Amino acid sequence: MTVPRLGHPNVGLGVGLRGAHFPYILRNEPDVDWFEIISENYMDSHGRPRYVLDQIAERYPIVMHGVSLSIGSTDPLDFEYLAKLKKLAGEVDAAWISDHVCWTGVAGLNAHDLLPIPYNEETLAHLVSRIRTVQEVLERPLVLENPSSYITFADSTMTEWDFITQMAEEADCGLLLDVNNVYVSSVNHDFDPAEYLRSIPTERVVQFHLAGHTNLGTHLIDTHDGQVIDPVWELYRQAHELTGGASTLLEWDAKIPEFPVLHAEVLKAQRFIDGHTSVESAASVDETQTSSNKTVPQPATFITAEVE
Amino acid sequence: MTFQPRELGRIQQWMQSVITHPDGVRAGIDSGAARGEIDVAVSDIEQVVSRSQALTSIERLEVYGNAYFARLLECLADEFQAVGHAVDEEVFTGFAFGFLQTYPSTSYTLADLGRRFPQYLEEIRPDRKSSEEPDWADFLIDLAKLERTYSEVFDGPGVEGEPLLSPGDLQAIPPNQWPLVKLQPVPCLQLKTYRFPVYEYASAVRQETDPTPPPAEPTHLVITRRDFIVRRKAVPSTQFALLQQLVEGATIGDAIATVAATIDGSLEQFAEELRGWFENWATAGYFRQVDLPDATLIHPQRQVKLGVRDLRL
């Protein structure tokens, strides 16, 4: 029987570490439980980003969340990248390392997007094999997140939740359940998000993600640019109940607010951890539609230089 | 008959060709690169990508196509803020669009995305008019080079936390050894020459003061990093030439002799200015240590009081 959360602790309610908040965090040492970093922003850093990370890692648990592992690509795995990932994980004592069930490019290119794969037996075998290799290199279980997606393939023969379940079981990896992504994809692909939650192996869920998204009327875009809406909180409530709880992280990557606003948003999760069953008044954020054509799905993770 | 899915590699090559096509996903589907992988026409696209209740397959693919360019354009605009300010949004978008087609990302990190952007601007610059005077294109190219250097110095190797060479350390050099001494520059030190005072323009953009492009003026810039912030200082050409000699590994004596040979004016004035220059460079943290000719090193904090005044050309 699998140990809940693959044996990882529930480190509480955390937020994504972003450059805009470096000064606030160093100055105020906010009472946040943990931070998640975008791995690629720190793997090669010899400057301020890495300096800040080292200080934060002395005070807070750190989780590494990558966007370029490209576990689903048919390009060869990048072992130099994996070595850097492993090195950084050791240096900041990362609680775990996560990335996405996706591919980011092929033929040597990187689209810097989390691109979907068809869900069938061939792609399942491909991913399981690569996850096992990555786990051998990293010498730890990999934790993989369900991405938001905007297309489905005619070559898929199974649902995303069946695919992820079989992938996690066969590769013996962990899951990062992004409940906002489940919601976004459920609207985009016309499925029941509650069925998704009920179907995945809950004991393998190491972490949750929460985020805001953009409603374009006909579909949703995972923009990470606002508050979590009530239907997503309801999914979080259900996921918490099904799993018994796991480390929870809020992502906010565009129109980034002041740190206290960010922190307050993730703290809303506490009422569901405390057993409240009503979403109303927890967030009271209604979904509004926008017609903006400038919606960019995350990740966009560039840190700009500071110049005198 | 058993369902035989397409090979994953073909689907990925196809999708990448489709969503990165400069003329949109319809043109991408019809492109030779895509049809070489999956030979499907736009009208039959549902054989590859399913539709949803609200969107057609093409509309769904367009989410990825739009996002590909929009995301990377956003990153380039963040890195090259001053270039973006100097041209209107449409022109910058055109630069970025062309750049991404010529030099698509091959790195796991977005920090590498803009590495060849200055080179790309050089490659697409209009033909020079008969005049040798720097023109508008040169201004944009120099701005891009400066902003890329800022990025690389900001997150590259630095010396924060290490003791650096101080004016006092320079004074500790035995007078008879001055000419044979070499100075080790800090790894973040960059010496750059531009055709315009682009550093002033770039700083004004960052301070949101809406600058106008300056006239051409050769500008020698020393760029380094202290306390994790990029520092830049314009210096006169003689001082810059001497720094270049030192950074390239010349002894102080050889460096001074080389630069002195190029001076048209007063050598006495040059000699008088040297002491101040060395002190300023040490104060600014351009050098980490002194290499003495007998291979012993003078590190910061190992001080023997001897005067730089004893230096003679």
Short mmCIF file of N, CA, C and O in Angstrom, two decimals, chain B residues 166-219:
data_model
loop_
_atom_site.label_atom_id
_atom_site.label_comp_id
_atom_site.label_asym_id
_atom_site.label_seq_id
_atom_site.Cartn_x
_atom_site.Cartn_y
_atom_site.Cartn_z
N SER B 166 41.42 46.91 -2.74
CA SER B 166 41.08 48.26 -2.29
C SER B 166 42.21 49.21 -2.66
O SER B 166 43.32 48.77 -3.01
N PRO B 167 41.97 50.52 -2.58
CA PRO B 167 43.08 51.46 -2.82
C PRO B 167 44.26 51.17 -1.90
O PRO B 167 45.43 51.29 -2.30
N GLY B 168 43.99 50.75 -0.68
CA GLY B 168 45.06 50.43 0.25
C GLY B 168 45.89 49.24 -0.23
O GLY B 168 47.11 49.20 -0.05
N ASP B 169 45.22 48.26 -0.83
CA ASP B 169 45.95 47.11 -1.35
C ASP B 169 46.91 47.52 -2.46
O ASP B 169 48.00 46.97 -2.60
N LEU B 170 46.47 48.49 -3.27
CA LEU B 170 47.36 48.97 -4.34
C LEU B 170 48.60 49.62 -3.75
O LEU B 170 49.71 49.48 -4.27
N GLN B 171 48.38 50.32 -2.65
CA GLN B 171 49.52 51.00 -2.03
C GLN B 171 50.51 50.00 -1.44
O GLN B 171 51.65 50.33 -1.15
N ALA B 172 50.06 48.77 -1.24
CA ALA B 172 50.94 47.76 -0.65
C ALA B 172 51.89 47.15 -1.67
O ALA B 172 52.77 46.37 -1.31
N ILE B 173 51.75 47.49 -2.91
CA ILE B 173 52.61 46.91 -3.94
C ILE B 173 53.99 47.58 -3.85
O ILE B 173 54.09 48.80 -3.88
N PRO B 174 55.06 46.79 -3.74
CA PRO B 174 56.40 47.38 -3.71
C PRO B 174 56.64 48.22 -4.96
O PRO B 174 56.32 47.78 -6.07
N PRO B 175 57.17 49.45 -4.78
CA PRO B 175 57.31 50.37 -5.91
C PRO B 175 58.07 49.79 -7.08
O PRO B 175 57.71 49.99 -8.25
N ASN B 176 59.10 49.02 -6.79
CA ASN B 176 59.90 48.49 -7.90
C ASN B 176 59.17 47.38 -8.67
O ASN B 176 59.59 46.99 -9.75
N GLN B 177 58.10 46.91 -8.08
CA GLN B 177 57.37 45.83 -8.77
C GLN B 177 56.14 46.32 -9.53
O GLN B 177 55.53 45.56 -10.27
N TRP B 178 55.79 47.57 -9.34
CA TRP B 178 54.59 48.10 -10.00
C TRP B 178 54.52 47.79 -11.49
O TRP B 178 53.50 47.31 -11.98
N PRO B 179 55.58 48.04 -12.23
CA PRO B 179 55.47 47.82 -13.69
C PRO B 179 55.21 46.37 -14.06
O PRO B 179 54.70 46.08 -15.12
N LEU B 180 55.62 45.45 -13.18
CA LEU B 180 55.52 44.03 -13.52
C LEU B 180 54.24 43.39 -12.99
O LEU B 180 53.98 42.21 -13.21
N VAL B 181 53.46 44.18 -12.28
CA VAL B 181 52.25 43.66 -11.63
C VAL B 181 51.12 43.52 -12.65
O VAL B 181 50.99 44.30 -13.58
N LYS B 182 50.31 42.49 -12.43
CA LYS B 182 49.05 42.34 -13.19
C LYS B 182 47.88 42.43 -12.21
O LYS B 182 48.01 42.03 -11.06
N LEU B 183 46.78 42.96 -12.69
CA LEU B 183 45.57 43.05 -11.86
C LEU B 183 44.54 42.06 -12.37
O LEU B 183 44.27 41.98 -13.57
N GLN B 184 43.98 41.29 -11.47
CA GLN B 184 42.95 40.32 -11.86
C GLN B 184 41.57 40.97 -11.81
O GLN B 184 41.11 41.35 -10.73
N PRO B 185 40.91 41.09 -12.94
CA PRO B 185 39.57 41.70 -12.92
C PRO B 185 38.54 40.78 -12.28
O PRO B 185 38.71 39.55 -12.27
N VAL B 186 37.48 41.37 -11.76
CA VAL B 186 36.37 40.55 -11.26
C VAL B 186 35.67 39.92 -12.47
O VAL B 186 35.69 40.48 -13.57
N PRO B 187 35.06 38.74 -12.29
CA PRO B 187 34.49 38.04 -13.45
C PRO B 187 33.31 38.76 -14.09
O PRO B 187 32.98 38.49 -15.24
N CYS B 188 32.69 39.67 -13.35
CA CYS B 188 31.52 40.38 -13.91
C CYS B 188 31.91 41.66 -14.65
O CYS B 188 31.03 42.37 -15.15
N LEU B 189 33.21 41.95 -14.73
CA LEU B 189 33.62 43.21 -15.36
C LEU B 189 33.52 43.10 -16.89
O LEU B 189 34.05 42.18 -17.50
N GLN B 190 32.83 44.05 -17.50
CA GLN B 190 32.67 44.09 -18.96
C GLN B 190 33.06 45.48 -19.45
O GLN B 190 32.62 46.48 -18.88
N LEU B 191 33.87 45.51 -20.48
CA LEU B 191 34.27 46.79 -21.08
C LEU B 191 33.64 46.86 -22.47
O LEU B 191 33.92 46.01 -23.33
N LYS B 192 32.78 47.83 -22.67
CA LYS B 192 32.02 47.89 -23.92
C LYS B 192 32.09 49.29 -24.52
O LYS B 192 31.99 50.28 -23.79
N THR B 193 32.18 49.33 -25.82
CA THR B 193 32.15 50.61 -26.54
C THR B 193 30.89 50.67 -27.40
O THR B 193 30.57 49.71 -28.09
N TYR B 194 30.20 51.79 -27.29
CA TYR B 194 28.97 51.98 -28.06
C TYR B 194 29.09 53.25 -28.90
O TYR B 194 29.88 54.15 -28.59
N ARG B 195 28.25 53.33 -29.92
CA ARG B 195 28.28 54.48 -30.81
C ARG B 195 27.39 55.62 -30.30
O ARG B 195 27.40 56.72 -30.83
N PHE B 196 26.61 55.31 -29.29
CA PHE B 196 25.70 56.29 -28.70
C PHE B 196 25.79 56.16 -27.17
O PHE B 196 26.15 55.09 -26.66
N PRO B 197 25.41 57.19 -26.43
CA PRO B 197 25.35 57.05 -24.96
C PRO B 197 24.10 56.27 -24.55
O PRO B 197 23.20 56.80 -23.90
N VAL B 198 24.08 55.02 -24.94
CA VAL B 198 22.86 54.22 -24.76
C VAL B 198 22.56 53.96 -23.29
O VAL B 198 21.41 53.71 -22.93
N TYR B 199 23.58 54.01 -22.45
CA TYR B 199 23.34 53.72 -21.03
C TYR B 199 22.43 54.78 -20.41
O TYR B 199 21.58 54.46 -19.56
N GLU B 200 22.59 56.03 -20.85
CA GLU B 200 21.73 57.09 -20.31
C GLU B 200 20.29 56.88 -20.77
O GLU B 200 19.34 57.03 -20.00
N TYR B 201 20.16 56.52 -22.02
CA TYR B 201 18.82 56.29 -22.57
C TYR B 201 18.15 55.10 -21.85
O TYR B 201 16.98 55.19 -21.43
N ALA B 202 18.91 54.01 -21.68
CA ALA B 202 18.34 52.81 -21.05
C ALA B 202 17.94 53.10 -19.61
O ALA B 202 16.89 52.63 -19.14
N SER B 203 18.77 53.86 -18.90
CA SER B 203 18.44 54.18 -17.50
C SER B 203 17.19 55.04 -17.45
O SER B 203 16.32 54.85 -16.58
N ALA B 204 17.08 55.98 -18.37
CA ALA B 204 15.89 56.85 -18.38
C ALA B 204 14.63 56.05 -18.66
O ALA B 204 13.57 56.32 -18.09
N VAL B 205 14.75 55.05 -19.53
CA VAL B 205 13.58 54.20 -19.80
C VAL B 205 13.17 53.45 -18.54
O VAL B 205 11.98 53.37 -18.20
N ARG B 206 14.15 52.91 -17.83
CA ARG B 206 13.84 52.18 -16.60
C ARG B 206 13.25 53.10 -15.53
O ARG B 206 12.48 52.67 -14.68
N GLN B 207 13.66 54.38 -15.59
CA GLN B 207 13.09 55.35 -14.64
C GLN B 207 11.80 55.98 -15.16
O GLN B 207 11.24 56.88 -14.53
N GLU B 208 11.35 55.50 -16.31
CA GLU B 208 10.09 55.93 -16.92
C GLU B 208 10.03 57.44 -17.13
O GLU B 208 9.03 58.09 -16.82
N THR B 209 11.14 58.01 -17.62
CA THR B 209 11.16 59.45 -17.89
C THR B 209 10.99 59.77 -19.38
O THR B 209 11.21 60.90 -19.79
N ASP B 210 10.64 58.76 -20.16
CA ASP B 210 10.31 58.94 -21.57
C ASP B 210 11.40 59.70 -22.34
O ASP B 210 11.16 60.80 -22.88
N PRO B 211 12.62 59.15 -22.39
CA PRO B 211 13.72 59.86 -23.05
C PRO B 211 13.56 59.89 -24.56
O PRO B 211 12.85 59.07 -25.15
N THR B 212 14.23 60.85 -25.17
CA THR B 212 14.33 60.88 -26.63
C THR B 212 15.71 60.34 -27.01
O THR B 212 16.67 60.51 -26.25
N PRO B 213 15.83 59.73 -28.15
CA PRO B 213 17.12 59.16 -28.54
C PRO B 213 18.20 60.23 -28.63
O PRO B 213 17.97 61.30 -29.19
N PRO B 214 19.37 59.95 -28.08
CA PRO B 214 20.46 60.95 -28.10
C PRO B 214 21.19 60.94 -29.42
O PRO B 214 21.12 59.97 -30.17
N PRO B 215 21.93 62.02 -29.74
CA PRO B 215 22.80 61.99 -30.92
C PRO B 215 23.97 61.03 -30.70
O PRO B 215 24.30 60.70 -29.56
N ALA B 216 24.57 60.63 -31.81
CA ALA B 216 25.70 59.71 -31.72
C ALA B 216 26.85 60.35 -30.96
O ALA B 216 27.13 61.54 -31.12
N GLU B 217 27.50 59.55 -30.15
CA GLU B 217 28.67 60.00 -29.41
C GLU B 217 29.37 58.74 -28.90
O GLU B 217 28.78 57.97 -28.13
N PRO B 218 30.60 58.51 -29.34
CA PRO B 218 31.29 57.29 -28.89
C PRO B 218 31.31 57.23 -27.36
O PRO B 218 31.64 58.21 -26.70
N THR B 219 30.95 56.08 -26.84
CA THR B 219 30.79 55.95 -25.39
C THR B 219 31.49 54.68 -24.93
O THR B 219 31.21 53.58 -25.44
#
